[in-house]
mmCIF file of C-alpha atoms and ligand atoms in Angstrom:
data_model
loop_
_atom_site.group_PDB
_atom_site.id
_atom_site.type_symbol
_atom_site.label_atom_id
_atom_site.label_comp_id
_atom_site.label_asym_id
_atom_site.label_seq_id
_atom_site.Cartn_x
_atom_site.Cartn_y
_atom_site.Cartn_z
ATOM 1 C CA MET A 25 -74.928 6.171 51.339
ATOM 2 C CA THR A 26 -71.711 4.334 50.572
ATOM 3 C CA ASP A 27 -68.713 4.989 52.803
ATOM 4 C CA LEU A 28 -66.628 6.425 49.974
ATOM 5 C CA ALA A 29 -63.466 6.897 52.020
ATOM 6 C CA GLY A 30 -63.674 3.240 53.085
ATOM 7 C CA ARG A 31 -64.307 2.102 49.508
ATOM 8 C CA ALA A 32 -61.310 4.120 48.292
ATOM 9 C CA ALA A 33 -59.105 2.510 50.937
ATOM 10 C CA ALA A 34 -60.365 -0.954 49.975
ATOM 11 C CA LEU A 35 -59.726 -0.282 46.291
ATOM 12 C CA ASP A 36 -56.198 0.892 47.092
ATOM 13 C CA ALA A 37 -55.602 -2.210 49.220
ATOM 14 C CA THR A 38 -56.423 -4.537 46.307
ATOM 15 C CA ASP A 39 -54.812 -2.410 43.564
ATOM 16 C CA PRO A 40 -52.075 -4.496 41.874
ATOM 17 C CA LEU A 41 -50.287 -1.284 40.828
ATOM 18 C CA VAL A 42 -50.346 0.470 44.202
ATOM 19 C CA HIS A 43 -46.608 0.036 44.863
ATOM 20 C CA PHE A 44 -45.682 1.972 41.698
ATOM 21 C CA ARG A 45 -46.916 5.183 43.298
ATOM 22 C CA ASP A 46 -43.856 5.469 45.551
ATOM 23 C CA GLN A 47 -41.627 5.715 42.517
ATOM 24 C CA PHE A 48 -42.955 9.202 41.723
ATOM 25 C CA ILE A 49 -41.371 12.226 43.379
ATOM 26 C CA GLY A 50 -43.977 14.192 45.307
ATOM 27 C CA SER A 51 -46.469 11.364 45.808
ATOM 28 C CA ASP A 52 -45.831 11.646 49.562
ATOM 29 C CA ASP A 53 -45.885 15.479 49.650
ATOM 30 C CA PRO A 54 -48.431 16.415 52.360
ATOM 31 C CA GLU A 55 -49.152 19.719 50.599
ATOM 32 C CA ILE A 56 -50.428 17.962 47.510
ATOM 33 C CA ILE A 57 -53.696 16.453 48.617
ATOM 34 C CA ALA A 58 -54.747 15.231 45.192
ATOM 35 C CA TYR A 59 -52.934 15.536 41.889
ATOM 36 C CA LEU A 60 -55.680 15.161 39.316
ATOM 37 C CA ASP A 61 -53.872 16.526 36.297
ATOM 38 C CA GLY A 62 -51.468 13.765 35.285
ATOM 39 C CA ASN A 63 -53.265 13.890 31.923
ATOM 40 C CA SER A 64 -51.701 17.327 31.358
ATOM 41 C CA LEU A 65 -48.322 16.936 33.007
ATOM 42 C CA GLY A 66 -47.274 13.609 34.494
ATOM 43 C CA ARG A 67 -45.353 13.568 37.767
ATOM 44 C CA PRO A 68 -41.562 13.070 37.674
ATOM 45 C CA LEU A 69 -40.098 9.675 38.533
ATOM 46 C CA ARG A 70 -37.296 9.206 41.051
ATOM 47 C CA ALA A 71 -35.398 7.318 38.348
ATOM 48 C CA THR A 72 -35.581 10.449 36.186
ATOM 49 C CA ARG A 73 -33.768 12.577 38.757
ATOM 50 C CA ASP A 74 -30.895 10.079 38.643
ATOM 51 C CA ARG A 75 -30.995 9.813 34.883
ATOM 52 C CA ILE A 76 -30.854 13.584 34.394
ATOM 53 C CA SER A 77 -27.961 14.167 36.793
ATOM 54 C CA GLY A 78 -26.112 11.126 35.415
ATOM 55 C CA PHE A 79 -26.621 12.450 31.916
ATOM 56 C CA VAL A 80 -25.141 15.850 32.766
ATOM 57 C CA ASP A 81 -22.126 14.451 34.636
ATOM 58 C CA GLU A 82 -21.329 11.325 32.684
ATOM 59 C CA VAL A 83 -22.549 11.875 29.167
ATOM 60 C CA TRP A 84 -22.788 15.577 28.362
ATOM 61 C CA ALA A 85 -19.770 16.653 30.415
ATOM 62 C CA ARG A 86 -17.498 13.727 29.519
ATOM 63 C CA ARG A 87 -18.494 12.479 26.100
ATOM 64 C CA LEU A 88 -19.247 15.979 24.778
ATOM 65 C CA ILE A 89 -19.837 16.182 21.015
ATOM 66 C CA ARG A 90 -18.716 12.561 20.608
ATOM 67 C CA ALA A 91 -22.006 11.471 22.144
ATOM 68 C CA TRP A 92 -23.800 12.260 18.859
ATOM 69 C CA ASP A 93 -21.937 9.328 17.288
ATOM 70 C CA GLU A 94 -22.306 7.230 20.412
ATOM 71 C CA GLY A 95 -26.098 7.179 20.503
ATOM 72 C CA TRP A 96 -27.727 10.599 20.329
ATOM 73 C CA MET A 97 -28.243 10.444 16.563
ATOM 74 C CA ASP A 98 -30.251 7.265 16.989
ATOM 75 C CA ASP A 99 -32.222 8.345 20.049
ATOM 76 C CA PRO A 100 -35.272 9.705 18.153
ATOM 77 C CA ILE A 101 -35.697 6.353 16.425
ATOM 78 C CA ARG A 102 -34.631 4.137 19.321
ATOM 79 C CA ILE A 103 -37.022 5.855 21.730
ATOM 80 C CA GLY A 104 -39.664 6.077 18.994
ATOM 81 C CA ASN A 105 -39.429 2.290 18.671
ATOM 82 C CA ASP A 106 -39.882 1.963 22.427
ATOM 83 C CA ILE A 107 -43.031 4.119 22.315
ATOM 84 C CA GLY A 108 -44.259 2.040 19.374
ATOM 85 C CA ARG A 109 -43.673 -1.267 21.174
ATOM 86 C CA VAL A 110 -44.865 -0.255 24.640
ATOM 87 C CA ALA A 111 -47.829 1.942 23.808
ATOM 88 C CA LEU A 112 -48.848 1.984 20.147
ATOM 89 C CA GLY A 113 -48.805 -1.594 18.873
ATOM 90 C CA ALA A 114 -46.330 -0.440 16.240
ATOM 91 C CA ALA A 115 -43.473 -2.507 14.814
ATOM 92 C CA PRO A 116 -40.039 -0.797 14.782
ATOM 93 C CA GLY A 117 -39.138 1.869 12.258
ATOM 94 C CA GLN A 118 -42.497 3.637 12.173
ATOM 95 C CA THR A 119 -42.390 5.955 15.204
ATOM 96 C CA VAL A 120 -39.987 8.830 15.730
ATOM 97 C CA VAL A 121 -39.584 11.453 18.452
ATOM 98 C CA GLY A 122 -39.287 14.910 16.935
ATOM 99 C CA ASP A 123 -40.699 18.380 17.418
ATOM 100 C CA SER A 124 -43.666 19.685 19.431
ATOM 101 C CA THR A 125 -47.038 18.071 18.762
ATOM 102 C CA SER A 126 -48.166 21.215 16.933
ATOM 103 C CA VAL A 127 -45.200 21.182 14.558
ATOM 104 C CA MET A 128 -45.518 17.452 14.012
ATOM 105 C CA LEU A 129 -49.208 17.853 13.239
ATOM 106 C CA TYR A 130 -48.252 20.411 10.591
ATOM 107 C CA LYS A 131 -45.620 18.151 9.055
ATOM 108 C CA TRP A 132 -47.746 15.010 9.193
ATOM 109 C CA ILE A 133 -50.872 16.680 7.771
ATOM 110 C CA ARG A 134 -48.902 18.266 4.939
ATOM 111 C CA ALA A 135 -47.168 14.964 4.204
ATOM 112 C CA GLY A 136 -50.505 13.131 4.069
ATOM 113 C CA LEU A 137 -52.139 15.745 1.839
ATOM 114 C CA ALA A 138 -49.299 15.635 -0.656
ATOM 115 C CA ARG A 139 -50.316 12.024 -1.391
ATOM 116 C CA GLN A 140 -53.885 12.952 -2.217
ATOM 117 C CA PRO A 141 -53.908 15.076 -5.398
ATOM 118 C CA GLY A 142 -57.363 15.957 -6.695
ATOM 119 C CA ARG A 143 -58.962 15.590 -3.273
ATOM 120 C CA ASP A 144 -59.762 18.902 -1.661
ATOM 121 C CA GLU A 145 -61.445 18.279 1.678
ATOM 122 C CA ILE A 146 -60.239 17.481 5.197
ATOM 123 C CA ILE A 147 -62.614 16.136 7.830
ATOM 124 C CA ALA A 148 -62.022 17.534 11.321
ATOM 125 C CA ASP A 149 -64.050 18.214 14.428
ATOM 126 C CA VAL A 150 -64.904 21.427 16.221
ATOM 127 C CA GLY A 151 -64.290 19.790 19.605
ATOM 128 C CA ASN A 152 -60.681 18.871 18.853
ATOM 129 C CA PHE A 153 -57.870 20.500 20.819
ATOM 130 C CA PRO A 154 -57.195 24.083 19.626
ATOM 131 C CA THR A 155 -53.745 23.398 18.209
ATOM 132 C CA ASP A 156 -55.116 20.671 15.898
ATOM 133 C CA ARG A 157 -57.823 23.019 14.643
ATOM 134 C CA PHE A 158 -55.520 25.990 14.279
ATOM 135 C CA VAL A 159 -52.888 24.032 12.357
ATOM 136 C CA LEU A 160 -55.632 22.684 10.083
ATOM 137 C CA GLU A 161 -57.029 26.177 9.463
ATOM 138 C CA GLY A 162 -53.588 27.376 8.447
ATOM 139 C CA ILE A 163 -52.937 24.456 6.115
ATOM 140 C CA ALA A 164 -56.382 24.689 4.510
ATOM 141 C CA ALA A 165 -55.768 28.371 3.752
ATOM 142 C CA GLU A 166 -52.238 27.695 2.481
ATOM 143 C CA ARG A 167 -53.301 24.824 0.192
ATOM 144 C CA GLY A 168 -56.739 26.092 -0.866
ATOM 145 C CA LEU A 169 -58.541 23.153 0.771
ATOM 146 C CA ARG A 170 -61.934 22.919 2.443
ATOM 147 C CA LEU A 171 -62.361 21.894 6.058
ATOM 148 C CA ARG A 172 -65.444 19.818 6.765
ATOM 149 C CA TRP A 173 -66.145 20.407 10.458
ATOM 150 C CA LEU A 174 -68.042 17.788 12.424
ATOM 151 C CA GLU A 175 -69.940 18.859 15.537
ATOM 152 C CA ALA A 176 -69.894 16.212 18.193
ATOM 153 C CA ASP A 177 -71.903 16.034 21.362
ATOM 154 C CA ARG A 178 -69.891 17.992 23.979
ATOM 155 C CA SER A 179 -69.914 15.197 26.512
ATOM 156 C CA GLY A 180 -69.180 12.640 23.810
ATOM 157 C CA GLY A 181 -67.169 12.778 20.610
ATOM 158 C CA VAL A 182 -67.050 12.046 16.900
ATOM 159 C CA THR A 183 -68.781 8.815 15.856
ATOM 160 C CA VAL A 184 -68.183 6.642 12.818
ATOM 161 C CA GLU A 185 -71.743 7.458 11.645
ATOM 162 C CA GLN A 186 -70.915 11.175 11.590
ATOM 163 C CA VAL A 187 -67.809 10.571 9.538
ATOM 164 C CA ALA A 188 -69.773 8.282 7.184
ATOM 165 C CA GLN A 189 -72.222 11.099 6.456
ATOM 166 C CA VAL A 190 -69.609 13.456 5.053
ATOM 167 C CA ILE A 191 -66.811 11.269 3.648
ATOM 168 C CA GLY A 192 -66.511 10.839 -0.110
ATOM 169 C CA SER A 193 -64.160 10.715 -3.072
ATOM 170 C CA HIS A 194 -63.261 14.371 -2.347
ATOM 171 C CA THR A 195 -61.928 13.526 1.153
ATOM 172 C CA ALA A 196 -58.153 13.707 1.340
ATOM 173 C CA LEU A 197 -57.594 13.280 5.051
ATOM 174 C CA ILE A 198 -59.410 12.829 8.359
ATOM 175 C CA VAL A 199 -57.784 14.428 11.424
ATOM 176 C CA LEU A 200 -59.223 13.482 14.815
ATOM 177 C CA SER A 201 -58.144 12.835 18.398
ATOM 178 C CA ASP A 202 -58.750 9.312 19.617
ATOM 179 C CA VAL A 203 -59.550 10.631 23.108
ATOM 180 C CA ALA A 204 -61.392 13.970 23.203
ATOM 181 C CA TYR A 205 -59.432 16.398 25.374
ATOM 182 C CA ARG A 206 -62.547 17.770 27.030
ATOM 183 C CA SER A 207 -64.993 14.898 27.468
ATOM 184 C CA GLY A 208 -62.530 12.002 27.427
ATOM 185 C CA TYR A 209 -64.630 10.264 24.725
ATOM 186 C CA LEU A 210 -62.706 7.379 23.164
ATOM 187 C CA ALA A 211 -63.296 7.218 19.429
ATOM 188 C CA ASP A 212 -63.653 3.996 17.444
ATOM 189 C CA VAL A 213 -60.227 4.171 15.794
ATOM 190 C CA PRO A 214 -60.404 0.912 13.795
ATOM 191 C CA ALA A 215 -63.890 1.645 12.405
ATOM 192 C CA VAL A 216 -63.082 5.231 11.356
ATOM 193 C CA THR A 217 -59.757 4.142 9.870
ATOM 194 C CA THR A 218 -61.396 1.383 7.803
ATOM 195 C CA LEU A 219 -64.088 3.794 6.648
ATOM 196 C CA ALA A 220 -61.411 6.277 5.557
ATOM 197 C CA HIS A 221 -59.595 3.617 3.554
ATOM 198 C CA ASP A 222 -62.818 2.424 1.902
ATOM 199 C CA HIS A 223 -63.083 5.934 0.449
ATOM 200 C CA GLY A 224 -59.408 6.323 -0.452
ATOM 201 C CA ALA A 225 -58.823 8.827 2.366
ATOM 202 C CA LEU A 226 -55.936 8.826 4.829
ATOM 203 C CA VAL A 227 -56.422 9.256 8.544
ATOM 204 C CA LEU A 228 -54.296 10.984 11.158
ATOM 205 C CA TRP A 229 -55.001 10.329 14.831
ATOM 206 C CA ASP A 230 -53.842 12.660 17.598
ATOM 207 C CA VAL A 231 -53.162 10.153 20.385
ATOM 208 C CA CYS A 232 -52.000 12.660 23.044
ATOM 209 C CA HIS A 233 -54.601 11.499 25.574
ATOM 210 C CA SER A 234 -54.328 7.763 25.028
ATOM 211 C CA VAL A 235 -50.625 7.071 24.716
ATOM 212 C CA GLY A 236 -49.353 5.225 27.760
ATOM 213 C CA VAL A 237 -52.770 4.678 29.296
ATOM 214 C CA ILE A 238 -54.916 2.885 26.685
ATOM 215 C CA PRO A 239 -53.453 0.084 24.544
ATOM 216 C CA ARG A 240 -53.345 1.161 20.892
ATOM 217 C CA ARG A 241 -52.935 -1.232 17.963
ATOM 218 C CA LEU A 242 -51.937 1.116 15.182
ATOM 219 C CA ASP A 243 -50.374 -1.542 12.926
ATOM 220 C CA GLU A 244 -53.286 -3.949 13.262
ATOM 221 C CA TRP A 245 -55.816 -1.164 12.613
ATOM 222 C CA ARG A 246 -53.761 0.019 9.623
ATOM 223 C CA VAL A 247 -53.653 3.570 10.908
ATOM 224 C CA ASP A 248 -51.828 5.792 8.410
ATOM 225 C CA LEU A 249 -50.505 8.576 10.600
ATOM 226 C CA ALA A 250 -50.498 9.477 14.276
ATOM 227 C CA VAL A 251 -48.904 12.065 16.521
ATOM 228 C CA GLY A 252 -48.884 12.401 20.268
ATOM 229 C CA CYS A 253 -47.241 14.186 23.144
ATOM 230 C CA THR A 254 -44.982 12.721 25.791
ATOM 231 C CA TYR A 255 -45.522 15.024 28.775
ATOM 232 C CA LYS A 256 -48.917 13.566 29.761
ATOM 233 C CA TYR A 257 -49.053 9.823 30.554
ATOM 234 C CA LEU A 258 -45.475 9.307 29.344
ATOM 235 C CA ASN A 259 -44.215 11.714 32.041
ATOM 236 C CA GLY A 260 -41.579 13.247 29.763
ATOM 237 C CA GLY A 261 -41.665 16.576 31.636
ATOM 238 C CA PRO A 262 -42.705 20.085 30.575
ATOM 239 C CA GLY A 263 -42.143 20.602 26.868
ATOM 240 C CA SER A 264 -40.772 17.139 26.147
ATOM 241 C CA PRO A 265 -40.899 16.475 22.404
ATOM 242 C CA ALA A 266 -43.750 14.721 20.635
ATOM 243 C CA PHE A 267 -43.640 11.549 18.551
ATOM 244 C CA GLY A 268 -45.100 10.710 15.184
ATOM 245 C CA TYR A 269 -46.062 7.417 13.561
ATOM 246 C CA VAL A 270 -46.088 6.789 9.823
ATOM 247 C CA ARG A 271 -47.230 3.366 8.606
ATOM 248 C CA ALA A 272 -44.269 1.595 6.983
ATOM 249 C CA GLU A 273 -45.747 1.248 3.484
ATOM 250 C CA LEU A 274 -46.420 4.988 3.304
ATOM 251 C CA GLN A 275 -43.053 6.262 4.428
ATOM 252 C CA ASP A 276 -41.224 6.489 1.146
ATOM 253 C CA ARG A 277 -44.327 7.859 -0.592
ATOM 254 C CA LEU A 278 -44.899 10.777 1.784
ATOM 255 C CA ARG A 279 -42.762 13.934 1.895
ATOM 256 C CA GLN A 280 -42.878 16.144 4.941
ATOM 257 C CA PRO A 281 -42.498 19.890 4.320
ATOM 258 C CA ILE A 282 -39.718 20.972 6.724
ATOM 259 C CA GLN A 283 -36.629 19.751 4.913
ATOM 260 C CA GLY A 284 -34.031 20.097 7.625
ATOM 261 C CA TRP A 285 -30.608 18.498 7.623
ATOM 262 C CA MET A 286 -31.452 15.910 10.311
ATOM 263 C CA GLY A 287 -34.019 14.308 8.019
ATOM 264 C CA SER A 288 -31.715 14.302 5.033
ATOM 265 C CA ALA A 289 -30.023 11.196 3.698
ATOM 266 C CA GLU A 290 -26.575 12.150 5.033
ATOM 267 C CA PRO A 291 -26.705 14.981 7.553
ATOM 268 C CA PHE A 292 -22.926 15.342 7.840
ATOM 269 C CA ALA A 293 -22.237 15.215 4.101
ATOM 270 C CA MET A 294 -23.153 18.931 4.043
ATOM 271 C CA ALA A 295 -24.771 18.366 0.644
ATOM 272 C CA ASP A 296 -25.781 21.169 -1.740
ATOM 273 C CA HIS A 297 -29.381 19.993 -1.936
ATOM 274 C CA TYR A 298 -31.834 18.065 0.185
ATOM 275 C CA THR A 299 -32.366 14.373 -0.364
ATOM 276 C CA PRO A 300 -34.665 12.809 2.239
ATOM 277 C CA SER A 301 -33.483 9.916 4.317
ATOM 278 C CA HIS A 302 -35.330 6.671 3.692
ATOM 279 C CA GLY A 303 -37.855 5.547 6.240
ATOM 280 C CA ILE A 304 -38.994 7.295 9.384
ATOM 281 C CA ARG A 305 -35.767 9.306 9.748
ATOM 282 C CA GLY A 306 -36.876 11.386 6.763
ATOM 283 C CA PHE A 307 -39.608 12.838 8.978
ATOM 284 C CA LEU A 308 -37.095 14.567 11.243
ATOM 285 C CA SER A 309 -36.142 18.185 10.607
ATOM 286 C CA GLY A 310 -33.675 19.759 13.056
ATOM 287 C CA THR A 311 -31.414 18.687 15.919
ATOM 288 C CA PRO A 312 -33.360 16.391 18.230
ATOM 289 C CA SER A 313 -33.928 17.388 21.857
ATOM 290 C CA ILE A 314 -31.738 14.845 23.614
ATOM 291 C CA LEU A 315 -32.394 16.407 27.024
ATOM 292 C CA GLY A 316 -36.116 16.413 26.319
ATOM 293 C CA MET A 317 -36.096 12.676 25.645
ATOM 294 C CA LEU A 318 -34.564 11.640 28.977
ATOM 295 C CA ALA A 319 -37.537 11.447 31.334
ATOM 296 C CA MET A 320 -39.932 9.628 29.022
ATOM 297 C CA GLN A 321 -37.551 6.662 28.909
ATOM 298 C CA ASP A 322 -38.104 5.982 32.608
ATOM 299 C CA MET A 323 -41.869 6.083 32.290
ATOM 300 C CA LEU A 324 -41.814 3.854 29.219
ATOM 301 C CA ALA A 325 -39.803 1.296 31.200
ATOM 302 C CA LEU A 326 -42.293 1.498 34.072
ATOM 303 C CA ILE A 327 -45.306 1.116 31.772
ATOM 304 C CA GLU A 328 -43.712 -1.925 30.162
ATOM 305 C CA GLN A 329 -43.014 -3.415 33.577
ATOM 306 C CA ALA A 330 -46.573 -2.808 34.826
ATOM 307 C CA GLY A 331 -48.234 -3.858 31.549
ATOM 308 C CA LEU A 332 -50.508 -1.566 29.566
ATOM 309 C CA GLU A 333 -53.564 -3.842 29.880
ATOM 310 C CA VAL A 334 -53.271 -3.729 33.689
ATOM 311 C CA ILE A 335 -52.815 0.050 33.522
ATOM 312 C CA ARG A 336 -55.956 0.365 31.392
ATOM 313 C CA ALA A 337 -57.916 -1.765 33.875
ATOM 314 C CA LYS A 338 -56.898 0.579 36.705
ATOM 315 C CA SER A 339 -57.651 3.623 34.582
ATOM 316 C CA VAL A 340 -61.207 2.325 34.044
ATOM 317 C CA ALA A 341 -61.578 1.589 37.770
ATOM 318 C CA LEU A 342 -60.335 5.097 38.644
ATOM 319 C CA THR A 343 -62.703 6.876 36.265
ATOM 320 C CA GLU A 344 -65.609 4.658 37.451
ATOM 321 C CA PHE A 345 -64.792 5.572 41.027
ATOM 322 C CA ALA A 346 -64.547 9.297 40.206
ATOM 323 C CA LEU A 347 -68.030 9.108 38.650
ATOM 324 C CA GLU A 348 -69.366 7.221 41.675
ATOM 325 C CA VAL A 349 -67.968 9.872 44.048
ATOM 326 C CA SER A 350 -69.342 12.638 41.867
ATOM 327 C CA ASP A 351 -72.805 11.037 41.728
ATOM 328 C CA GLN A 352 -72.900 10.762 45.497
ATOM 329 C CA LEU A 353 -71.170 13.967 46.624
ATOM 330 C CA LEU A 354 -71.429 16.451 43.769
ATOM 331 C CA GLU A 355 -74.620 15.665 41.877
ATOM 332 C CA PRO A 356 -76.731 17.014 44.792
ATOM 333 C CA LEU A 357 -74.900 20.330 44.229
ATOM 334 C CA ASP A 358 -75.908 20.308 40.529
ATOM 335 C CA VAL A 359 -72.654 19.027 39.109
ATOM 336 C CA GLN A 360 -73.182 17.341 35.718
ATOM 337 C CA ILE A 361 -71.044 14.644 34.136
ATOM 338 C CA GLY A 362 -69.478 15.842 30.867
ATOM 339 C CA SER A 363 -67.958 12.467 29.950
ATOM 340 C CA PRO A 364 -69.232 9.130 28.608
ATOM 341 C CA ARG A 365 -70.802 6.828 31.212
ATOM 342 C CA ASP A 366 -69.731 3.798 29.176
ATOM 343 C CA ALA A 367 -66.201 2.894 30.293
ATOM 344 C CA ALA A 368 -65.455 1.317 26.897
ATOM 345 C CA ARG A 369 -65.908 4.746 25.293
ATOM 346 C CA ARG A 370 -63.961 6.689 27.926
ATOM 347 C CA GLY A 371 -60.289 7.586 28.245
ATOM 348 C CA SER A 372 -58.491 8.237 31.522
ATOM 349 C CA HIS A 373 -60.111 11.501 32.545
ATOM 350 C CA VAL A 374 -63.604 12.667 33.375
ATOM 351 C CA THR A 375 -65.003 16.150 33.098
ATOM 352 C CA LEU A 376 -67.386 17.476 35.714
ATOM 353 C CA GLU A 377 -69.465 20.531 34.879
ATOM 354 C CA HIS A 378 -70.716 23.327 37.106
ATOM 355 C CA PRO A 379 -70.998 27.093 36.496
ATOM 356 C CA ASN A 380 -68.860 27.802 39.592
ATOM 357 C CA PHE A 381 -65.895 25.669 38.588
ATOM 358 C CA GLY A 382 -64.186 28.623 36.886
ATOM 359 C CA ILE A 383 -63.870 30.405 40.214
ATOM 360 C CA THR A 384 -63.254 27.272 42.266
ATOM 361 C CA VAL A 385 -60.240 25.946 40.426
ATOM 362 C CA GLY A 386 -57.745 28.566 41.664
ATOM 363 C CA GLN A 387 -58.842 27.973 45.257
ATOM 364 C CA LEU A 388 -58.524 24.224 44.769
ATOM 365 C CA TRP A 389 -54.944 24.622 43.561
ATOM 366 C CA GLU A 390 -54.165 26.688 46.672
ATOM 367 C CA ARG A 391 -55.504 23.875 48.837
ATOM 368 C CA GLY A 392 -53.341 21.294 47.060
ATOM 369 C CA VAL A 393 -56.128 19.777 44.969
ATOM 370 C CA ILE A 394 -54.970 20.030 41.378
ATOM 371 C CA PRO A 395 -57.353 19.274 38.528
ATOM 372 C CA ASP A 396 -57.602 21.629 35.539
ATOM 373 C CA PHE A 397 -60.322 23.783 34.115
ATOM 374 C CA ARG A 398 -61.657 23.717 30.571
ATOM 375 C CA PRO A 399 -64.069 26.492 29.592
ATOM 376 C CA PRO A 400 -66.863 27.205 29.952
ATOM 377 C CA ASP A 401 -67.551 25.120 33.067
ATOM 378 C CA GLY A 402 -65.510 21.911 33.017
ATOM 379 C CA LEU A 403 -63.338 20.615 35.839
ATOM 380 C CA ARG A 404 -61.145 17.975 34.266
ATOM 381 C CA ILE A 405 -60.149 15.135 36.578
ATOM 382 C CA GLY A 406 -57.169 13.340 35.055
ATOM 383 C CA LEU A 407 -56.274 9.943 36.457
ATOM 384 C CA SER A 408 -52.835 8.554 35.805
ATOM 385 C CA PRO A 409 -52.970 4.912 36.923
ATOM 386 C CA LEU A 410 -49.372 4.455 38.066
ATOM 387 C CA SER A 411 -49.321 7.604 40.195
ATOM 388 C CA THR A 412 -52.952 8.231 41.247
ATOM 389 C CA SER A 413 -54.610 6.405 44.147
ATOM 390 C CA PHE A 414 -58.316 5.909 44.778
ATOM 391 C CA SER A 415 -57.987 7.694 48.129
ATOM 392 C CA GLU A 416 -56.478 10.667 46.326
ATOM 393 C CA VAL A 417 -59.530 10.829 44.045
ATOM 394 C CA TYR A 418 -61.843 10.685 47.045
ATOM 395 C CA ARG A 419 -59.907 13.346 49.003
ATOM 396 C CA GLY A 420 -59.791 15.695 46.022
ATOM 397 C CA LEU A 421 -63.480 15.416 45.156
ATOM 398 C CA ALA A 422 -64.499 15.764 48.807
ATOM 399 C CA ILE A 423 -62.736 19.142 48.835
ATOM 400 C CA VAL A 424 -64.424 20.112 45.553
ATOM 401 C CA ARG A 425 -67.727 19.434 47.317
ATOM 402 C CA GLU A 426 -66.711 21.526 50.313
ATOM 403 C CA MET A 427 -65.886 24.493 48.091
ATOM 404 C CA LEU A 428 -69.050 24.292 46.012
ATOM 405 C CA TRP A 429 -71.019 24.038 49.228
ATOM 406 C CA GLN A 430 -69.352 27.161 50.653
ATOM 407 C CA LEU A 431 -70.053 29.101 47.475
ATOM 408 C CA ALA A 432 -73.692 28.035 47.486
ATOM 409 C CA SER A 433 -74.311 28.920 51.131
HETATM 410 C C1 LIG B 87 -55.079 16.595 21.898
HETATM 411 C C2 LIG B 87 -53.897 17.496 22.061
HETATM 412 N N1 LIG B 87 -53.132 17.787 20.987
HETATM 413 C C3 LIG B 87 -52.042 18.608 21.107
HETATM 414 C C4 LIG B 87 -51.699 19.158 22.317
HETATM 415 C C5 LIG B 87 -50.537 20.079 22.516
HETATM 416 O O1 LIG B 87 -49.695 20.326 21.476
HETATM 417 P P1 LIG B 87 -48.212 20.847 21.816
HETATM 418 O O2 LIG B 87 -47.467 19.677 22.421
HETATM 419 O O3 LIG B 87 -47.670 21.304 20.535
HETATM 420 O O4 LIG B 87 -48.341 21.947 22.804
HETATM 421 C C6 LIG B 87 -52.473 18.873 23.447
HETATM 422 C C7 LIG B 87 -52.111 19.468 24.748
HETATM 423 O O5 LIG B 87 -52.700 19.297 25.765
HETATM 424 C C8 LIG B 87 -53.588 18.044 23.308
HETATM 425 O O6 LIG B 87 -54.359 17.764 24.363
#
């Protein structure tokens, strides 16, 4: 039997990122024993508290409407460029912060489909996050298209071989998540993207669960389209707006369907008819959420300072350690691993499965251990490398064991 508490302490002692943890508000809160849900809602940074109050007092209150000319109009593109540089491997001018992920999925999917006349099928997967599937169902019905649903292994995800079996000259678009929200499976983005292009299809990746925690190389992989949220590993706060990426060569050939004034060529010309702006700005619709874009800027700066490769290395070490703790403490209580064992195919969360997790999760939250639950039996342990410590993982899973034990006895 390994001394897991001792191992956690040793891992923390040699963790090159350990000092970043103090920069998050609440990381020293004795009532929060383990925050294991940074993959749903990242913790706030101390810098963000200052930024938000400074914004209200100095910018909103004093610059008032003038601030639109003094920077706000450019914020969606400026911050989009930052996300592109820090997290996506995207050159400037291809990433923009806009609406919610759901709305951006709608706009991006419709824009992609409009470029594919004569092709009537979209490849998607039944294990994707509900909003992706629901938006696709709506668009397929609206446009008279067929959805080709792939069924992936629940503790894995969609493979390039599965896509190869169904792709053809009828395929307009492939819509997948690069990290599966339930299992954490990390898809082979370059291989699927190349396969799509070999068949004349476009591909849209939902990168919600990878952005800020796994280096992405969207330009190098020639990804066509991507969307992702900013409240997970980018710590943008509840409801912070999503971003979208459109590969440069495609931008002036795609038309998104929500023709609002902010995406028009001259928003303040009050024109009679819509003419889209050139480039990525044409993918905007309405007034951008300036408040919603504040917090993510602090986390982007921190990620850049720490280095995404170093963050990924800690993410792998954290998920490995969570599996080790689970194997030793939870497997004897019949907990199964619902995530890939191969770290190269795993994102920054692991899912543990047990029929009693549905009733345990509320009690865990009350005790200050905060993972989340994904039906029918999955306890999702999200590990955010800049704010999660190894000791926190150990403490949290030790309490999971205690609760399962109590229920069983
Ligand atoms: C893969 C994925 N896509 C989309 C969303 C959410 O979309 P929205 O930001 O519109 O709520 C989530 C939320 O957890 C998600 O995990």
